[in-house]
Amino acid sequence: MRKKPLILVVDDNPVNLRILVDNLQEKYALVVAKTGEKALEHAVVQRPDLILLDIVLPDMDGFAVCGELQQQEATRSIPVIFISSMQDPEYKTRAFSVGGVDYVTKPFHQAEVVARVHTHLLLKGMRERLEEKNVLVKQELSENRRQLNTLMDNLPGIAYRSDVDKLRTMQFMSVGTHEITGFPHTHFTEDGMEPFISVVAEDDRIELTERLQAALAARLRFEHVYRIQPKSGDSRWVREQAVGLYDDDGTPFAIEGFISDVTESKMQELGICEENRQLKSKMKAHYFGNIVGNSEPMQNIYEMILKAGATDDNVIVYGESGTGKELVSRAVHDNSSRFNRNYVPVNCGAIPEQLFESEFFGHKKGAFTGAVGSRKGYLEQADNGTLFLDELGEISLIGQIKLLRAIEGGGFTPVGGTELVHTRPRIVAATNRDLMELVQQGQMRSDFYYRIHVVPIYIPPLRDRKEDIPLLIDHFLRVLPELDGRPQITTEVLNAFMTYDWPGNIREMQNALHQYLNLGTLSLGGERIITGSNRVGMQVLQEPLDTAMSRFERQYIMDILKANEWHRSHTARTLQVDRRTLFRKMKQHGIDEA
């Protein structure tokens, strides 16, 4: 294990090398390369903890070096900080696009370089510790799954596999058969023994057979509560839950399921509740500040927020209306070095052109009618903090010119004032429009675009991360006040939420949930899905929300898999998730094709 972090310094300028080495050698071990080829060789052999990389090198530019590092598994995770005299924002954008984590312009402040090196080494260490924790969590989950399987083998219930016949001929039954029926499991499985239908109450046999055959014909999950006559002679109620197994022609050839005793309470959990709760607590939604989501797209957003927070460059957040652009922008501020300074949100679409200068640059007392006192503008309010420009695409060309001069260091003069004011706000902007298209149409200046568009963050629409919908529902239910008689989140409601495309994204979903909880009605896309009358006499399974959501998610995935004949790619497209997410969900819920 290294005593000091190892830094690879890549620069062919002796002056720069001497400055960097003098400032870093006390805290870090250093290795120097003056060419791109030598830098790649050192990176593979010595695996530095961080690379300081110049763009202009004798044999290949720094962008190519960074690209090569990103393509190799051994060097992909090494953070690269570009150090260059190129100050054009396009170079910064390209540096981040090829995998760089930061960009420092020459001539640089020595303290700034040391601080940024320290910050990115801390971030790298945090990522490595997080990966180690993930390994431990996976091991713990694996052990918990083993314990769960052991528990399932000892449940006071019957796990079985049967033929598709009216006699319910059993191929396999678990040892829990004895506790429920009074007979050993071999009583129903060995040759010459009785079929399971023999212990079903005679009055319930016809309905049981008809319901099971109907579910198999429709390729639906089967669930039914009926009575049995165990060996003791006392009638018992059992709940049977089963699925059919089908051949390539769609013909059912076997049934697998579980039979549980619900005599005391048909809604009673059967011994695995605590184990399930412990497992699910390890698979809870990840929250990043006020942002909710555990899907792969949202994990990528969290990573981008951390990267953006580690720099001081301007950020642009893209996303459809209602996706939570301001939450992401606020998270960038909260995770930056400016977190303890002002965060000033501005709705650019709500500022009239004639008030633009007064709002952004402020005004002096008496500058115009109604100016009864001096007022600081948004730029001055956000000095050394973050200025959030929502609806950036609504700023006029004239406004862009004025704002660009101010944020590029030219300063500004408040309306009615004479002194030039300089401020250093960090710009975080948001839009639901294609800014490059606005540039091409002449509605946005290219220099303004490149000044703002340094670190882009793209928020996916809700339809592309539907697996987060149960987590969002749970979040909104937690923050809403409890109301007497509030309707339950039923399977029907969850199914409606999961199948709808949500053009208004999270904002629309929150409004729909509020409507359902307050009025008992659910309308999606102008179509009324659930009315208040649907709730009359409805029997609702009383269980924790995360249990209901997990149960629904598992069954919904099973239904779509069966509808697509267990074709994973087709199922992933139907669910609008990638194949990796589908496989992870199948493994999480123990879904395997028989």
XYZ file of C-alpha atoms in Angstrom:
594
model
C 0.000 0.000 0.000
C 1.339 3.449 -0.953
C 2.290 5.863 1.779
C 1.434 8.818 -0.460
C -1.008 9.121 -3.385
C 0.818 8.871 -6.735
C 0.274 11.668 -9.272
C 1.327 11.455 -12.919
C 2.279 14.913 -14.296
C 2.212 15.083 -18.113
C 3.729 18.271 -19.587
C 6.628 18.990 -21.936
C 7.220 22.496 -20.546
C 10.086 22.447 -18.004
C 8.804 25.579 -16.255
C 5.349 24.117 -15.699
C 6.839 20.823 -14.555
C 9.068 22.535 -12.018
C 6.169 24.570 -10.595
C 3.894 21.535 -10.312
C 6.571 19.307 -8.809
C 7.627 21.962 -6.264
C 4.038 22.403 -5.078
C 3.004 18.751 -5.003
C 6.057 16.741 -3.981
C 5.632 17.373 -0.249
C 2.240 15.613 -0.016
C 2.287 13.320 -3.038
C 4.548 10.871 -4.838
C 5.154 12.087 -8.398
C 6.014 10.585 -11.751
C 6.633 12.796 -14.808
C 5.992 12.205 -18.507
C 6.766 14.638 -21.344
C 4.946 12.774 -24.157
C 1.564 11.147 -24.585
C 3.054 7.707 -25.255
C 5.151 7.872 -22.090
C 2.099 9.017 -20.118
C 0.076 5.996 -21.297
C 2.939 3.664 -20.431
C 3.272 5.086 -16.897
C -0.515 5.003 -16.381
C -0.750 1.276 -17.219
C 2.359 0.203 -15.282
C 2.186 2.433 -12.184
C -1.574 3.049 -11.891
C -1.401 6.615 -10.510
C -4.175 7.929 -8.302
C -4.573 11.076 -10.445
C -3.216 12.522 -13.703
C -2.425 16.192 -14.448
C -2.514 16.351 -18.244
C -1.460 19.114 -20.644
C -3.352 19.305 -23.967
C -0.445 20.266 -26.243
C 2.176 17.480 -26.296
C 4.901 16.629 -28.851
C 3.420 13.363 -30.151
C -0.331 13.418 -29.446
C -2.714 15.854 -27.806
C -4.081 15.431 -24.298
C -7.588 14.666 -25.579
C -6.248 11.588 -27.388
C -4.331 10.510 -24.283
C -7.452 10.819 -22.131
C -9.473 8.903 -24.726
C -6.947 6.047 -24.649
C -7.085 5.973 -20.857
C -10.884 5.751 -20.952
C -10.791 2.794 -23.366
C -8.589 0.662 -21.101
C -10.178 -1.058 -18.131
C -6.999 -0.687 -16.074
C -6.883 3.122 -16.387
C -10.526 4.104 -16.902
C -11.141 5.049 -13.286
C -8.094 7.313 -12.916
C -9.307 10.954 -12.639
C -7.745 13.290 -15.234
C -7.366 17.048 -14.636
C -6.517 18.982 -17.798
C -4.071 21.884 -17.400
C -3.865 24.068 -20.484
C -3.442 27.602 -21.717
C -6.510 27.065 -23.956
C -9.269 29.196 -22.425
C -11.920 28.702 -25.107
C -15.050 27.083 -23.574
C -15.086 24.613 -26.485
C -11.844 23.101 -25.194
C -13.372 22.732 -21.747
C -16.436 21.059 -23.203
C -14.276 18.643 -25.172
C -12.147 17.912 -22.107
C -15.187 16.814 -20.140
C -16.611 14.861 -23.094
C -13.479 12.667 -23.388
C -13.555 11.829 -19.668
C -11.782 14.628 -17.828
C -12.979 15.555 -14.352
C -11.620 19.104 -14.228
C -9.961 21.826 -16.340
C -7.418 24.373 -15.067
C -6.240 27.208 -17.311
C -2.672 28.547 -17.480
C -1.227 30.606 -15.987
C -2.668 28.819 -12.983
C -2.692 29.699 -9.330
C -0.548 27.183 -7.496
C -2.968 27.007 -4.547
C -5.860 26.330 -6.926
C -4.106 23.333 -8.492
C -3.255 21.900 -5.064
C -6.860 22.380 -3.902
C -8.331 20.717 -6.988
C -5.927 17.795 -6.763
C -6.888 17.346 -3.125
C -10.628 17.505 -3.951
C -10.507 14.921 -6.746
C -8.358 12.546 -4.708
C -10.976 12.784 -1.955
C -13.742 12.044 -4.499
C -11.775 9.082 -5.849
C -11.326 7.731 -2.351
C -15.041 8.131 -1.658
C -15.926 6.240 -4.846
C -13.532 3.418 -3.978
C -14.960 3.134 -0.463
C -18.483 3.127 -1.916
C -17.542 0.296 -4.271
C -16.131 -1.677 -1.341
C -19.355 -1.134 0.578
C -21.371 -2.276 -2.447
C -19.408 -5.535 -2.490
C -20.159 -6.064 1.200
C -23.850 -5.292 0.673
C -24.020 -7.814 -2.200
C -22.413 -10.444 0.004
C -24.870 -9.669 2.770
C -27.787 -9.839 0.341
C -26.536 -13.198 -0.904
C -26.371 -14.531 2.640
C -29.840 -13.164 3.386
C -31.167 -14.867 0.244
C -29.642 -18.154 1.420
C -31.310 -17.683 4.796
C -34.582 -16.853 3.048
C -34.405 -20.058 0.996
C -33.776 -22.034 4.180
C -36.743 -20.309 5.785
C -38.948 -21.080 2.782
C -38.088 -24.778 3.112
C -39.361 -24.695 6.694
C -42.476 -22.572 6.240
C -45.763 -23.955 7.612
C -47.114 -24.034 4.096
C -46.966 -26.149 0.935
C -44.704 -25.354 -1.984
C -45.657 -27.671 -4.825
C -45.466 -28.631 -8.484
C -48.395 -30.484 -10.046
C -49.673 -31.875 -13.316
C -52.348 -30.014 -15.256
C -55.308 -32.254 -14.433
C -58.537 -32.106 -12.465
C -57.182 -34.461 -9.797
C -54.312 -32.105 -8.930
C -51.727 -34.887 -9.236
C -48.657 -33.676 -7.366
C -45.102 -34.094 -8.678
C -43.534 -32.394 -5.637
C -44.743 -31.044 -2.284
C -42.688 -29.452 0.486
C -42.479 -30.787 4.030
C -44.981 -28.153 5.187
C -47.687 -30.430 3.749
C -47.901 -32.339 7.038
C -48.648 -29.265 9.148
C -51.562 -28.178 6.940
C -53.093 -31.510 5.852
C -51.960 -33.878 8.573
C -50.464 -36.139 5.902
C -46.771 -36.392 4.971
C -45.897 -34.917 1.597
C -45.252 -38.412 0.216
C -48.953 -39.156 0.753
C -49.738 -37.143 -2.389
C -46.566 -37.613 -4.458
C -45.647 -41.283 -4.449
C -47.165 -43.695 -6.967
C -50.481 -45.157 -5.931
C -51.196 -42.474 -3.346
C -54.140 -40.065 -3.252
C -54.391 -36.973 -5.473
C -54.518 -33.622 -3.704
C -58.145 -33.024 -4.788
C -59.134 -35.683 -2.268
C -58.550 -33.291 0.662
C -60.317 -30.322 -0.962
C -63.791 -29.780 0.480
C -66.267 -31.403 -1.893
C -68.365 -28.236 -2.243
C -65.284 -26.245 -3.318
C -63.802 -28.653 -5.878
C -65.735 -27.515 -8.958
C -65.051 -23.794 -8.410
C -61.368 -24.495 -7.689
C -60.977 -26.516 -10.891
C -62.841 -23.997 -13.066
C -60.884 -21.007 -11.735
C -57.547 -22.767 -12.185
C -58.331 -23.863 -15.747
C -59.516 -20.334 -16.660
C -56.299 -18.789 -15.305
C -54.173 -21.281 -17.255
C -56.103 -20.655 -20.477
C -55.577 -16.889 -20.102
C -51.966 -17.385 -18.959
C -52.690 -15.410 -15.800
C -51.511 -15.807 -12.235
C -53.907 -17.933 -10.169
C -55.034 -17.147 -6.638
C -57.980 -18.660 -4.781
C -59.123 -19.251 -1.200
C -60.934 -22.535 -0.458
C -61.498 -25.143 2.237
C -59.713 -28.433 2.802
C -60.498 -31.443 5.024
C -57.222 -32.416 6.742
C -56.569 -35.748 8.418
C -57.824 -34.375 11.741
C -61.264 -33.831 10.231
C -61.398 -30.113 11.113
C -62.124 -27.895 8.116
C -59.413 -25.351 7.277
C -59.210 -22.406 4.893
C -56.172 -22.202 2.612
C -55.007 -19.715 0.028
C -53.413 -21.129 -3.114
C -51.219 -18.938 -5.340
C -49.867 -20.472 -8.511
C -48.581 -19.940 -12.040
C -48.677 -22.199 -15.067
C -45.611 -23.439 -16.938
C -45.983 -23.478 -20.732
C -44.165 -25.162 -23.613
C -43.114 -23.434 -26.836
C -46.637 -23.862 -28.244
C -48.199 -22.143 -25.248
C -49.669 -25.348 -23.810
C -49.489 -25.611 -19.997
C -47.562 -28.699 -18.851
C -47.237 -28.065 -15.097
C -48.338 -25.793 -12.256
C -46.130 -24.388 -9.532
C -47.431 -22.635 -6.475
C -47.793 -22.229 -2.737
C -50.625 -23.173 -0.395
C -50.865 -21.437 2.975
C -53.158 -21.786 5.958
C -55.287 -18.634 6.353
C -57.792 -20.014 8.819
C -56.882 -17.547 11.565
C -56.608 -14.600 9.210
C -56.670 -14.642 5.412
C -54.454 -11.602 5.456
C -51.830 -12.988 7.836
C -48.207 -12.934 6.804
C -46.550 -16.343 7.016
C -43.254 -16.029 8.788
C -41.170 -14.340 6.108
C -42.353 -10.785 6.816
C -39.376 -9.816 8.957
C -36.891 -11.388 6.559
C -38.523 -9.603 3.615
C -38.465 -6.327 5.516
C -34.747 -6.680 6.198
C -34.032 -7.487 2.566
C -36.113 -4.606 1.292
C -34.528 -2.157 3.721
C -31.243 -2.821 1.896
C -32.950 -2.175 -1.434
C -34.725 1.046 -0.442
C -34.877 4.014 -2.782
C -31.783 6.163 -2.899
C -32.437 9.788 -2.076
C -30.061 12.514 -3.222
C -31.167 15.551 -1.278
C -34.798 15.979 -2.331
C -34.337 13.932 -5.518
C -35.965 10.488 -5.463
C -34.949 7.567 -7.676
C -32.986 4.333 -7.640
C -32.988 3.570 -11.374
C -29.791 3.444 -13.406
C -30.569 6.767 -15.185
C -30.951 8.497 -11.809
C -27.734 6.969 -10.479
C -26.012 8.532 -13.495
C -27.615 11.883 -12.622
C -26.292 11.629 -9.038
C -22.789 10.963 -10.381
C -23.023 13.994 -12.706
C -24.188 16.196 -9.813
C -21.119 15.195 -7.801
C -18.821 15.849 -10.747
C -20.414 19.228 -11.415
C -20.208 20.127 -7.737
C -16.463 19.417 -7.742
C -15.857 22.061 -10.404
C -16.674 25.758 -10.601
C -17.726 25.690 -14.260
C -21.156 26.682 -15.502
C -23.781 23.935 -15.691
C -26.781 23.502 -17.989
C -29.589 21.140 -16.931
C -31.759 19.743 -19.730
C -35.112 18.084 -19.118
C -38.767 18.094 -20.037
C -41.216 20.160 -18.018
C -41.902 18.590 -14.648
C -38.765 16.416 -14.441
C -37.231 18.305 -11.499
C -34.613 20.529 -13.139
C -34.574 22.979 -10.227
C -34.041 20.132 -7.722
C -31.006 18.980 -9.698
C -29.713 22.543 -9.978
C -30.083 23.045 -6.241
C -28.273 19.751 -5.621
C -25.337 20.971 -7.752
C -25.115 24.083 -5.547
C -25.442 22.113 -2.291
C -22.617 19.781 -3.343
C -20.249 22.546 -4.453
C -17.766 24.670 -2.551
C -20.367 27.487 -2.673
C -22.953 25.555 -0.627
C -22.866 28.097 2.224
C -23.378 31.092 -0.084
C -26.545 32.386 -1.757
C -28.537 30.267 -4.213
C -30.567 32.745 -6.292
C -33.274 31.260 -8.576
C -34.476 33.353 -11.532
C -37.371 32.562 -13.884
C -36.040 34.098 -17.108
C -39.366 33.648 -18.884
C -41.127 35.919 -16.391
C -38.852 38.981 -16.759
C -40.084 41.650 -19.229
C -37.388 43.008 -21.552
C -37.714 46.534 -20.136
C -36.970 45.272 -16.614
C -34.064 42.989 -17.577
C -31.237 45.328 -16.511
C -32.958 46.379 -13.292
C -33.618 42.749 -12.286
C -30.155 41.395 -13.109
C -27.954 44.435 -12.412
C -30.004 46.217 -9.741
C -30.778 49.934 -9.533
C -30.045 53.010 -7.443
C -32.577 55.035 -5.523
C -34.450 57.404 -7.832
C -33.219 55.730 -11.028
C -36.806 55.554 -12.303
C -40.340 56.127 -11.114
C -41.017 53.774 -8.220
C -37.339 53.264 -7.324
C -37.812 54.437 -3.731
C -34.598 52.713 -2.654
C -31.510 51.044 -4.039
C -31.750 47.330 -4.834
C -29.118 44.720 -5.614
C -29.711 42.731 -8.810
C -29.582 38.960 -9.181
C -25.902 38.971 -10.159
C -24.884 40.845 -7.030
C -27.169 38.757 -4.805
C -25.487 35.597 -6.137
C -21.919 36.901 -5.807
C -19.647 33.964 -4.888
C -22.783 31.815 -4.836
C -24.990 30.222 -7.499
C -27.284 31.995 -9.950
C -29.956 29.577 -11.210
C -31.366 30.677 -14.579
C -34.564 28.733 -15.229
C -35.995 28.764 -18.767
C -32.675 30.001 -20.130
C -33.924 29.817 -23.726
C -36.361 32.682 -23.060
C -33.627 35.339 -22.684
C -33.601 37.710 -25.658
C -30.529 38.308 -27.823
C -30.056 41.753 -26.291
C -30.322 40.273 -22.814
C -27.767 37.619 -23.733
C -25.259 40.289 -24.802
C -25.684 42.212 -21.543
C -25.513 39.119 -19.367
C -22.547 37.640 -21.243
C -20.428 40.770 -20.700
C -21.209 40.737 -16.976
C -20.421 37.052 -16.365
C -17.254 37.146 -18.502
C -15.693 39.624 -16.086
C -16.580 42.888 -17.795
C -18.782 43.881 -14.903
C -21.997 45.913 -14.994
C -23.420 49.199 -13.846
C -26.669 49.260 -11.844
C -29.468 51.276 -13.410
C -28.987 54.875 -12.308
C -25.477 54.183 -11.022
C -22.025 55.221 -12.208
C -19.670 52.697 -10.625
C -18.752 49.443 -12.321
C -19.634 46.352 -10.247
C -17.818 43.009 -10.614
C -19.288 39.754 -9.280
C -18.367 36.052 -9.431
C -21.556 34.004 -9.491
C -21.562 30.443 -10.749
C -24.226 29.970 -13.435
C -26.469 26.905 -13.287
C -29.112 27.087 -15.995
C -32.075 24.900 -16.935
C -34.166 24.517 -20.059
C -36.553 22.163 -21.816
C -35.466 23.458 -25.236
C -32.663 22.414 -27.587
C -30.202 25.303 -27.180
C -28.053 24.294 -30.155
C -31.148 24.426 -32.315
C -31.800 27.954 -31.000
C -28.226 28.876 -31.968
C -28.765 27.517 -35.484
C -32.037 29.458 -35.748
C -30.324 32.680 -34.653
C -32.325 32.911 -31.399
C -29.262 32.383 -29.208
C -25.741 33.719 -29.596
C -23.081 31.036 -30.005
C -20.702 32.783 -27.578
C -23.459 32.872 -24.956
C -24.216 29.189 -25.606
C -20.601 28.084 -25.144
C -20.231 30.193 -22.004
C -23.224 28.443 -20.394
C -22.946 24.981 -21.977
C -19.827 23.681 -20.171
C -21.135 20.845 -17.991
C -24.442 19.471 -19.352
C -26.764 17.297 -17.240
C -29.660 15.510 -18.960
C -32.631 14.503 -16.770
C -34.579 11.541 -18.192
C -38.374 11.831 -18.478
C -40.433 9.744 -16.064
C -41.478 7.345 -18.853
C -37.820 6.289 -19.196
C -37.461 5.413 -15.501
C -40.802 3.893 -14.571
C -39.181 1.646 -11.975
C -38.866 4.804 -9.818
C -42.659 5.382 -9.771
C -43.303 3.252 -6.633
C -40.497 5.110 -4.853
C -41.961 8.485 -5.849
C -45.413 7.419 -4.626
C -43.898 6.342 -1.321
C -42.050 9.683 -1.047
C -45.174 11.767 -1.717
C -47.221 9.695 0.735
C -44.618 10.377 3.429
C -44.662 14.157 2.950
C -48.447 14.474 2.588
C -50.514 14.967 5.755
C -52.438 11.921 6.965
C -56.156 12.132 6.144
C -58.952 10.033 7.647
C -60.401 7.661 5.098
C -57.586 8.229 2.625
C -57.882 5.585 -0.136
C -55.328 2.795 -0.327
C -52.751 2.476 -3.092
C -54.198 -0.668 -4.678
C -52.762 -2.894 -7.397
C -55.158 -1.225 -9.837
C -53.779 2.217 -8.966
C -50.155 1.058 -9.212
C -50.851 -0.625 -12.545
C -52.410 2.572 -13.905
C -49.431 4.644 -12.733
C -46.921 2.148 -14.193
C -48.572 1.878 -17.629
C -49.234 5.610 -18.180
C -46.528 7.584 -20.057
C -46.687 10.792 -17.919
C -46.115 13.544 -20.503
C -46.147 16.027 -17.604
C -43.587 13.900 -15.738
C -43.280 14.023 -11.932
C -45.381 17.174 -11.563
C -48.282 15.501 -13.371
C -47.855 12.321 -11.323
C -47.898 14.257 -8.049
C -51.080 16.073 -9.071
C -52.758 12.799 -10.082
C -51.801 11.226 -6.745
C -53.169 14.229 -4.828
C -56.427 13.972 -6.754
C -56.740 10.276 -5.982
C -55.958 10.674 -2.277
C -58.313 13.633 -1.797
C -61.183 12.748 -4.134
C -60.846 8.991 -4.619
C -60.731 9.490 -8.404
C -57.861 8.954 -10.815
C -57.785 10.628 -14.242
C -54.826 10.139 -16.562
C -54.523 11.845 -19.948
C -58.123 13.021 -19.805
C -59.427 9.506 -19.180
C -61.000 8.674 -15.825
C -59.399 5.429 -14.649
C -60.877 5.187 -11.155
C -63.963 6.931 -9.759
C -65.027 7.362 -6.177
C -67.688 4.692 -6.655
C -65.016 2.094 -7.450
C -64.030 2.145 -3.799
C -67.406 1.146 -2.336
C -67.135 -2.233 -0.644
C -63.639 -2.787 -1.974
C -61.584 -5.212 0.116
C -58.063 -3.842 0.483
C -55.147 -5.979 1.628
C -53.696 -4.278 4.694
C -49.901 -4.390 4.324
C -46.894 -2.039 4.295
C -46.584 0.056 1.142
C -43.129 -1.264 0.219
C -44.451 -4.849 0.514
C -47.388 -4.032 -1.780
C -45.130 -2.288 -4.284
C -42.643 -5.158 -4.360
C -45.465 -7.677 -4.765
C -46.960 -5.680 -7.614
C -43.587 -5.155 -9.324
C -42.772 -8.884 -9.208
C -46.162 -9.934 -10.563
C -46.173 -7.241 -13.233
C -42.748 -8.335 -14.517
C -43.923 -11.982 -14.461
C -47.059 -11.111 -16.463
C -45.097 -9.198 -19.117
C -42.480 -11.967 -19.367
C -45.207 -14.564 -19.904
C -46.994 -12.337 -22.418
C -43.711 -12.095 -24.360
C -43.051 -15.847 -23.979
C -40.099 -15.100 -21.658
C -38.273 -13.136 -24.355
C -36.102 -10.783 -22.267
C -35.390 -8.168 -24.949
C -39.074 -7.804 -25.874
C -40.008 -7.597 -22.201
C -37.387 -4.916 -21.518
C -38.731 -2.830 -24.414
C -42.312 -3.213 -23.139
C -41.270 -2.128 -19.643
C -39.108 0.657 -21.134
C -35.998 -0.401 -19.187
C -32.683 -1.771 -20.411
C -31.898 -5.500 -20.309
C -29.479 -5.109 -17.391
C -32.179 -3.469 -15.254
C -34.639 -6.247 -16.167
C -32.132 -8.968 -15.226
C -31.403 -7.207 -11.932
C -35.124 -7.005 -11.129
C -35.648 -10.681 -12.035
C -32.780 -11.695 -9.755
C -34.035 -9.420 -6.981
C -37.512 -10.995 -7.052
C -36.313 -14.569 -7.663
C -37.945 -14.790 -11.109
C -36.634 -17.700 -13.175
C -38.076 -19.321 -16.264
C -38.951 -22.945 -15.523
